[in-house]
Short mmCIF file of C-alpha atoms and ligand atoms in Angstrom, two decimals:
data_model
loop_
_atom_site.label_atom_id
_atom_site.label_comp_id
_atom_site.label_asym_id
_atom_site.label_seq_id
_atom_site.Cartn_x
_atom_site.Cartn_y
_atom_site.Cartn_z
CA MET A 1 -115.18 50.72 -60.72
CA GLU A 2 -117.70 53.51 -60.52
CA ALA A 3 -121.09 53.02 -58.81
CA ILE A 4 -122.95 52.90 -62.13
CA GLU A 5 -120.49 50.31 -63.50
CA LYS A 6 -121.05 48.13 -60.49
CA THR A 7 -124.81 48.21 -61.00
CA ILE A 8 -124.37 47.34 -64.69
CA LYS A 9 -121.96 44.49 -63.89
CA ALA A 10 -124.42 43.11 -61.26
CA GLY A 11 -127.14 43.25 -63.93
CA GLU A 12 -124.94 41.41 -66.47
CA ILE A 13 -124.29 38.65 -63.94
CA LEU A 14 -128.00 38.36 -63.16
CA LYS A 15 -129.17 37.97 -66.71
CA ARG A 16 -126.57 35.23 -67.29
CA VAL A 17 -127.56 33.39 -64.11
CA VAL A 18 -131.26 33.64 -64.91
CA LYS A 19 -130.66 32.17 -68.34
CA GLU A 20 -128.78 29.24 -66.89
CA ALA A 21 -131.33 28.72 -64.12
CA GLU A 22 -134.21 28.69 -66.54
CA GLU A 23 -132.98 25.38 -68.01
CA LYS A 24 -132.84 23.76 -64.56
CA VAL A 25 -136.47 24.51 -63.71
CA ALA A 26 -138.34 21.36 -64.80
CA VAL A 27 -140.98 19.05 -63.47
CA GLY A 28 -139.36 16.78 -60.84
CA SER A 29 -136.22 18.89 -60.16
CA ARG A 30 -135.62 20.10 -56.64
CA ILE A 31 -136.48 23.70 -55.84
CA LEU A 32 -133.63 23.99 -53.30
CA ASP A 33 -131.13 22.80 -55.93
CA VAL A 34 -132.14 25.66 -58.25
CA ALA A 35 -132.01 28.23 -55.47
CA GLU A 36 -128.53 27.11 -54.39
CA PHE A 37 -127.31 26.91 -58.00
CA ILE A 38 -128.39 30.55 -58.54
CA GLU A 39 -126.83 31.86 -55.31
CA ASN A 40 -123.58 30.05 -55.94
CA ARG A 41 -123.36 31.20 -59.58
CA ILE A 42 -123.79 34.82 -58.52
CA VAL A 43 -120.74 34.49 -56.29
CA GLU A 44 -118.71 32.53 -58.90
CA LEU A 45 -119.32 35.34 -61.45
CA GLY A 46 -118.05 37.99 -59.05
CA ALA A 47 -121.07 39.44 -57.25
CA ARG A 48 -123.03 38.58 -54.05
CA PRO A 49 -126.70 37.70 -53.67
CA ALA A 50 -128.57 40.89 -52.68
CA PHE A 51 -131.20 38.68 -51.05
CA PRO A 52 -132.03 34.96 -51.00
CA CYS A 53 -133.18 33.50 -54.32
CA ASN A 54 -136.97 33.81 -54.23
CA ILE A 55 -138.77 30.91 -55.93
CA SER A 56 -142.51 31.55 -55.44
CA ILE A 57 -144.91 29.17 -57.05
CA ASN A 58 -148.56 29.48 -58.21
CA SER A 59 -150.51 31.71 -55.74
CA ASP A 60 -147.39 32.42 -53.68
CA ALA A 61 -146.28 35.77 -55.14
CA ALA A 62 -143.15 36.73 -53.27
CA HIS A 63 -140.71 35.99 -50.39
CA SER A 64 -140.70 32.21 -50.74
CA THR A 65 -137.30 30.57 -50.53
CA PRO A 66 -136.57 26.89 -49.79
CA ALA A 67 -135.71 25.91 -46.20
CA ARG A 68 -132.54 23.92 -45.37
CA GLY A 69 -133.06 20.34 -46.51
CA ASP A 70 -136.24 21.26 -48.45
CA GLU A 71 -137.18 18.23 -50.57
CA ARG A 72 -139.97 19.85 -52.61
CA VAL A 73 -139.80 19.56 -56.41
CA PHE A 74 -141.39 21.50 -59.24
CA LYS A 75 -144.72 20.00 -60.35
CA LYS A 76 -146.56 19.81 -63.66
CA GLY A 77 -148.91 22.80 -63.90
CA ASP A 78 -146.73 25.13 -61.80
CA LEU A 79 -146.28 28.81 -62.49
CA VAL A 80 -142.77 29.44 -61.13
CA LYS A 81 -141.43 32.94 -60.34
CA ILE A 82 -137.73 33.28 -59.90
CA ASP A 83 -136.72 36.63 -58.37
CA ILE A 84 -133.09 37.23 -57.72
CA GLY A 85 -130.77 40.12 -56.82
CA ALA A 86 -127.05 40.54 -57.12
CA HIS A 87 -124.81 43.31 -55.72
CA ILE A 88 -121.25 44.49 -56.08
CA ASP A 89 -120.12 46.50 -53.04
CA GLY A 90 -123.81 47.16 -52.28
CA TYR A 91 -124.81 48.31 -55.83
CA ILE A 92 -127.83 46.09 -56.58
CA ALA A 93 -129.52 44.75 -59.65
CA ASP A 94 -132.87 43.00 -59.18
CA MET A 95 -134.58 40.81 -61.74
CA ALA A 96 -137.48 38.31 -62.00
CA ILE A 97 -139.02 36.02 -64.57
CA SER A 98 -141.93 33.63 -64.66
CA ILE A 99 -141.56 30.08 -65.99
CA ASP A 100 -144.59 28.10 -67.19
CA LEU A 101 -144.78 24.39 -66.27
CA GLY A 102 -148.45 24.43 -67.11
CA ASP A 103 -150.93 26.51 -68.97
CA HIS A 104 -150.23 30.08 -67.75
CA GLY A 105 -149.09 31.62 -71.05
CA ASP A 106 -151.37 34.69 -71.11
CA LEU A 107 -150.88 35.48 -67.42
CA ILE A 108 -147.12 35.47 -67.86
CA ARG A 109 -147.30 37.49 -71.08
CA ALA A 110 -149.43 40.12 -69.23
CA ALA A 111 -146.70 40.74 -66.60
CA ARG A 112 -143.91 40.64 -69.14
CA GLU A 113 -145.55 43.03 -71.55
CA ALA A 114 -146.46 45.36 -68.64
CA VAL A 115 -142.81 45.75 -67.59
CA PHE A 116 -141.67 46.44 -71.19
CA ASN A 117 -144.46 48.98 -71.73
CA ALA A 118 -143.46 50.63 -68.44
CA ILE A 119 -139.81 50.75 -69.50
CA ASP A 120 -140.83 52.46 -72.71
CA VAL A 121 -142.21 55.46 -70.81
CA VAL A 122 -139.33 55.82 -68.29
CA LYS A 123 -137.08 58.87 -68.55
CA ALA A 124 -136.08 61.76 -66.31
CA GLY A 125 -139.16 63.85 -65.35
CA VAL A 126 -141.75 61.13 -65.75
CA ASP A 127 -144.07 60.62 -62.78
CA THR A 128 -144.22 57.15 -61.22
CA ALA A 129 -148.05 57.45 -61.48
CA ARG A 130 -147.69 57.23 -65.25
CA ILE A 131 -145.67 53.98 -64.92
CA GLY A 132 -148.46 52.51 -62.70
CA LYS A 133 -151.12 53.50 -65.23
CA VAL A 134 -149.23 51.80 -68.09
CA ILE A 135 -148.79 48.59 -65.99
CA GLU A 136 -152.41 48.48 -64.90
CA GLU A 137 -153.79 49.07 -68.46
CA THR A 138 -151.49 46.43 -70.00
CA ILE A 139 -152.48 43.79 -67.45
CA LYS A 140 -156.20 44.64 -67.69
CA ASN A 141 -156.07 44.43 -71.46
CA TYR A 142 -155.28 40.77 -70.92
CA GLY A 143 -158.33 40.42 -68.67
CA PHE A 144 -156.25 40.11 -65.46
CA LYS A 145 -155.57 42.28 -62.45
CA PRO A 146 -152.37 43.81 -61.14
CA VAL A 147 -151.48 42.88 -57.55
CA VAL A 148 -151.96 46.21 -55.82
CA ASN A 149 -149.92 45.70 -52.67
CA LEU A 150 -146.72 44.55 -54.31
CA SER A 151 -144.64 47.25 -56.02
CA GLY A 152 -141.43 48.17 -57.74
CA HIS A 153 -138.92 50.37 -55.89
CA GLY A 154 -135.76 52.34 -55.98
CA LEU A 155 -132.35 50.69 -55.35
CA LEU A 156 -129.76 52.34 -53.17
CA PRO A 157 -126.44 50.96 -51.87
CA TYR A 158 -127.18 48.03 -49.53
CA LEU A 159 -130.90 48.95 -49.66
CA ALA A 160 -132.96 46.56 -51.83
CA HIS A 161 -136.23 48.45 -51.26
CA ALA A 162 -135.63 52.16 -51.41
CA PRO A 163 -137.98 54.96 -52.38
CA PRO A 164 -139.72 55.70 -54.68
CA SER A 165 -142.36 52.92 -54.75
CA ILE A 166 -143.35 52.07 -58.30
CA TYR A 167 -146.97 50.98 -57.96
CA ASN A 168 -148.53 48.52 -60.35
CA TYR A 169 -151.68 50.56 -60.75
CA ALA A 170 -152.60 54.15 -61.54
CA THR A 171 -152.16 56.30 -58.42
CA GLN A 172 -153.33 59.92 -58.03
CA LYS A 173 -149.86 61.37 -57.79
CA GLY A 174 -146.47 59.79 -57.74
CA ILE A 175 -142.88 61.01 -57.69
CA GLU A 176 -140.93 62.49 -60.56
CA LEU A 177 -138.11 60.25 -61.74
CA GLU A 178 -134.64 61.87 -61.73
CA GLU A 179 -131.72 61.26 -64.02
CA GLY A 180 -129.39 58.64 -62.49
CA MET A 181 -132.00 56.96 -60.28
CA VAL A 182 -131.83 53.16 -60.25
CA ILE A 183 -135.27 51.61 -60.12
CA ALA A 184 -136.74 48.11 -60.30
CA ILE A 185 -140.06 47.75 -62.14
CA GLU A 186 -141.91 44.61 -61.22
CA PRO A 187 -145.52 44.01 -62.31
CA PHE A 188 -147.45 41.09 -60.82
CA ALA A 189 -150.56 39.86 -62.63
CA THR A 190 -153.28 37.52 -61.38
CA ASP A 191 -156.70 36.15 -62.36
CA GLY A 192 -157.64 36.39 -58.66
CA VAL A 193 -158.53 39.39 -56.51
CA GLY A 194 -155.24 41.18 -56.98
CA LYS A 195 -154.04 41.38 -53.40
CA VAL A 196 -151.47 39.44 -51.37
CA VAL A 197 -151.59 38.50 -47.68
CA GLU A 198 -148.94 36.99 -45.38
CA ARG A 199 -148.81 33.30 -44.95
CA GLY A 200 -147.35 31.96 -41.67
CA GLU A 201 -144.23 30.51 -43.24
CA CYS A 202 -141.05 32.60 -43.09
CA GLU A 203 -137.48 31.84 -44.31
CA ILE A 204 -136.22 35.35 -45.07
CA TYR A 205 -135.05 37.96 -42.53
CA SER A 206 -133.00 41.11 -42.38
CA LEU A 207 -131.23 43.11 -39.68
CA LEU A 208 -133.53 45.90 -38.53
CA ASN A 209 -132.07 47.24 -35.29
CA PRO A 210 -128.65 46.00 -34.09
CA LYS A 211 -129.32 47.19 -30.51
CA PRO A 212 -127.11 46.07 -27.56
CA LEU A 213 -128.08 42.56 -26.41
CA ARG A 214 -127.62 40.86 -23.06
CA LEU A 215 -127.00 37.31 -24.27
CA ARG A 216 -123.61 36.48 -25.82
CA THR A 217 -125.13 33.98 -28.31
CA MET A 218 -127.50 36.67 -29.60
CA ARG A 219 -124.67 39.18 -29.90
CA GLU A 220 -122.62 36.70 -31.87
CA ILE A 221 -125.48 35.85 -34.26
CA VAL A 222 -126.15 39.56 -34.87
CA SER A 223 -122.47 40.33 -35.48
CA GLU A 224 -122.26 37.48 -37.99
CA ILE A 225 -125.36 38.77 -39.82
CA SER A 226 -124.17 42.36 -39.80
CA GLU A 227 -120.74 41.41 -41.13
CA LYS A 228 -122.00 39.11 -43.91
CA TYR A 229 -125.20 40.73 -45.05
CA LYS A 230 -125.33 44.22 -43.50
CA THR A 231 -128.92 45.43 -43.94
CA LEU A 232 -129.70 43.07 -46.86
CA PRO A 233 -132.16 40.18 -46.50
CA PHE A 234 -130.74 36.73 -45.82
CA ALA A 235 -132.16 33.17 -45.70
CA LYS A 236 -132.45 31.16 -42.51
CA ARG A 237 -130.71 28.31 -44.39
CA TRP A 238 -127.60 30.56 -44.87
CA LEU A 239 -127.00 30.62 -41.08
CA ASN A 240 -126.06 27.77 -38.81
CA VAL A 241 -128.41 28.98 -36.10
CA SER A 242 -131.44 27.34 -34.48
CA ASP A 243 -134.93 28.61 -35.24
CA LEU A 244 -135.31 29.40 -31.55
CA TRP A 245 -132.66 32.09 -31.61
CA ILE A 246 -134.05 33.59 -34.81
CA SER A 247 -137.54 33.85 -33.19
CA LYS A 248 -136.01 35.52 -30.10
CA LEU A 249 -134.23 38.10 -32.25
CA VAL A 250 -137.53 38.80 -34.10
CA ARG A 251 -139.32 39.29 -30.77
CA GLU A 252 -136.55 41.61 -29.59
CA GLY A 253 -137.13 43.71 -32.69
CA VAL A 254 -133.61 43.04 -33.96
CA LEU A 255 -134.59 41.07 -37.01
CA ARG A 256 -137.30 41.84 -39.53
CA GLU A 257 -139.34 38.96 -41.02
CA TYR A 258 -140.35 38.65 -44.66
CA PRO A 259 -143.19 36.06 -44.56
CA VAL A 260 -144.34 34.42 -47.78
CA LEU A 261 -146.91 36.60 -49.56
CA THR A 262 -149.72 34.72 -51.20
CA GLU A 263 -152.66 35.84 -53.37
CA VAL A 264 -155.69 36.27 -51.12
CA SER A 265 -158.03 34.20 -53.36
CA ARG A 266 -155.27 31.62 -53.87
CA ARG A 267 -155.16 32.17 -57.62
CA ALA A 268 -151.97 32.05 -59.77
CA VAL A 269 -149.73 35.11 -59.85
CA SER A 270 -147.16 35.95 -62.60
CA GLN A 271 -144.25 38.38 -62.27
CA TRP A 272 -141.62 40.02 -64.45
CA GLU A 273 -138.94 42.44 -63.25
CA HIS A 274 -136.13 44.51 -64.66
CA THR A 275 -133.76 47.05 -63.11
CA VAL A 276 -133.28 50.27 -65.04
CA ILE A 277 -131.16 53.41 -64.72
CA VAL A 278 -133.20 56.53 -65.48
CA GLU A 279 -131.54 58.55 -68.17
CA LYS A 280 -132.39 61.97 -69.62
CA ASP A 281 -134.38 60.61 -72.54
CA CYS A 282 -134.89 56.93 -71.87
CA ALA A 283 -134.32 54.02 -69.50
CA ARG A 284 -131.10 51.96 -69.56
CA VAL A 285 -132.14 48.37 -68.69
CA VAL A 286 -129.24 46.75 -66.83
CA THR A 287 -130.85 43.26 -66.66
CA LEU A 288 -131.59 42.87 -70.40
MN1 LIG B 301 -136.90 41.21 -57.33
MN1 LIG B 302 -137.62 44.13 -56.69
#
């Protein structure tokens, strides 16, 4: 299979898994069950998770994934974002949807319409600043704000967040898209301030610097991570390792943390994301 075919296959798997998962998100069902269902289905269908299944609810915008043994359930009124990635030999597709268990219809429509309006302008030669402008205008037309410090991104083999950044607002100058680039466009909309901050909680990590380590246990943990996930993010619950060792590896600068990002005014956030291949005259959406 060629690289582009692997990206397309990863996208096809994602859209099927998202559709199946959508039916499982309901008031009273366990968040961990949905996350594990998604991650297992990706493997069953012939890909690997490119990062842990993110299920961020209400004002949590990104990087939330259940802990091992997490008993939390979806509640009436929730705005649920499911953000998942799949890869084949490192070729990644990335996709997110919002599910409404309450009264968030317009907020969700704003993010969804923003991604489709953005896709409509994508082709080789277009500046990423143009995409940001389209996203910002669409969200503001609904009376909401884009989240300014969360952005779309390029996708490279085994690199889930590669350049260029695709901002969700109009920037002065961006980068010209080139034919063949794989990019993820992911607008976030809110009726709050439009900015996210880190919350203490963290369940997602990635290997940052596999430097030589003195302790054998630490070396063994790092070699397991490196073998299984390379540089891609992983969930703490995927490893059979105590929190203490994980914290030590973070302090040593070996692991990078991805703390939960929450809207600064604690207002609801919606998200929609698709992965596209930039073509000469249009965008080829691989997750649609
Ligand atoms: Mn994503
Ligand atoms: Mn993404």
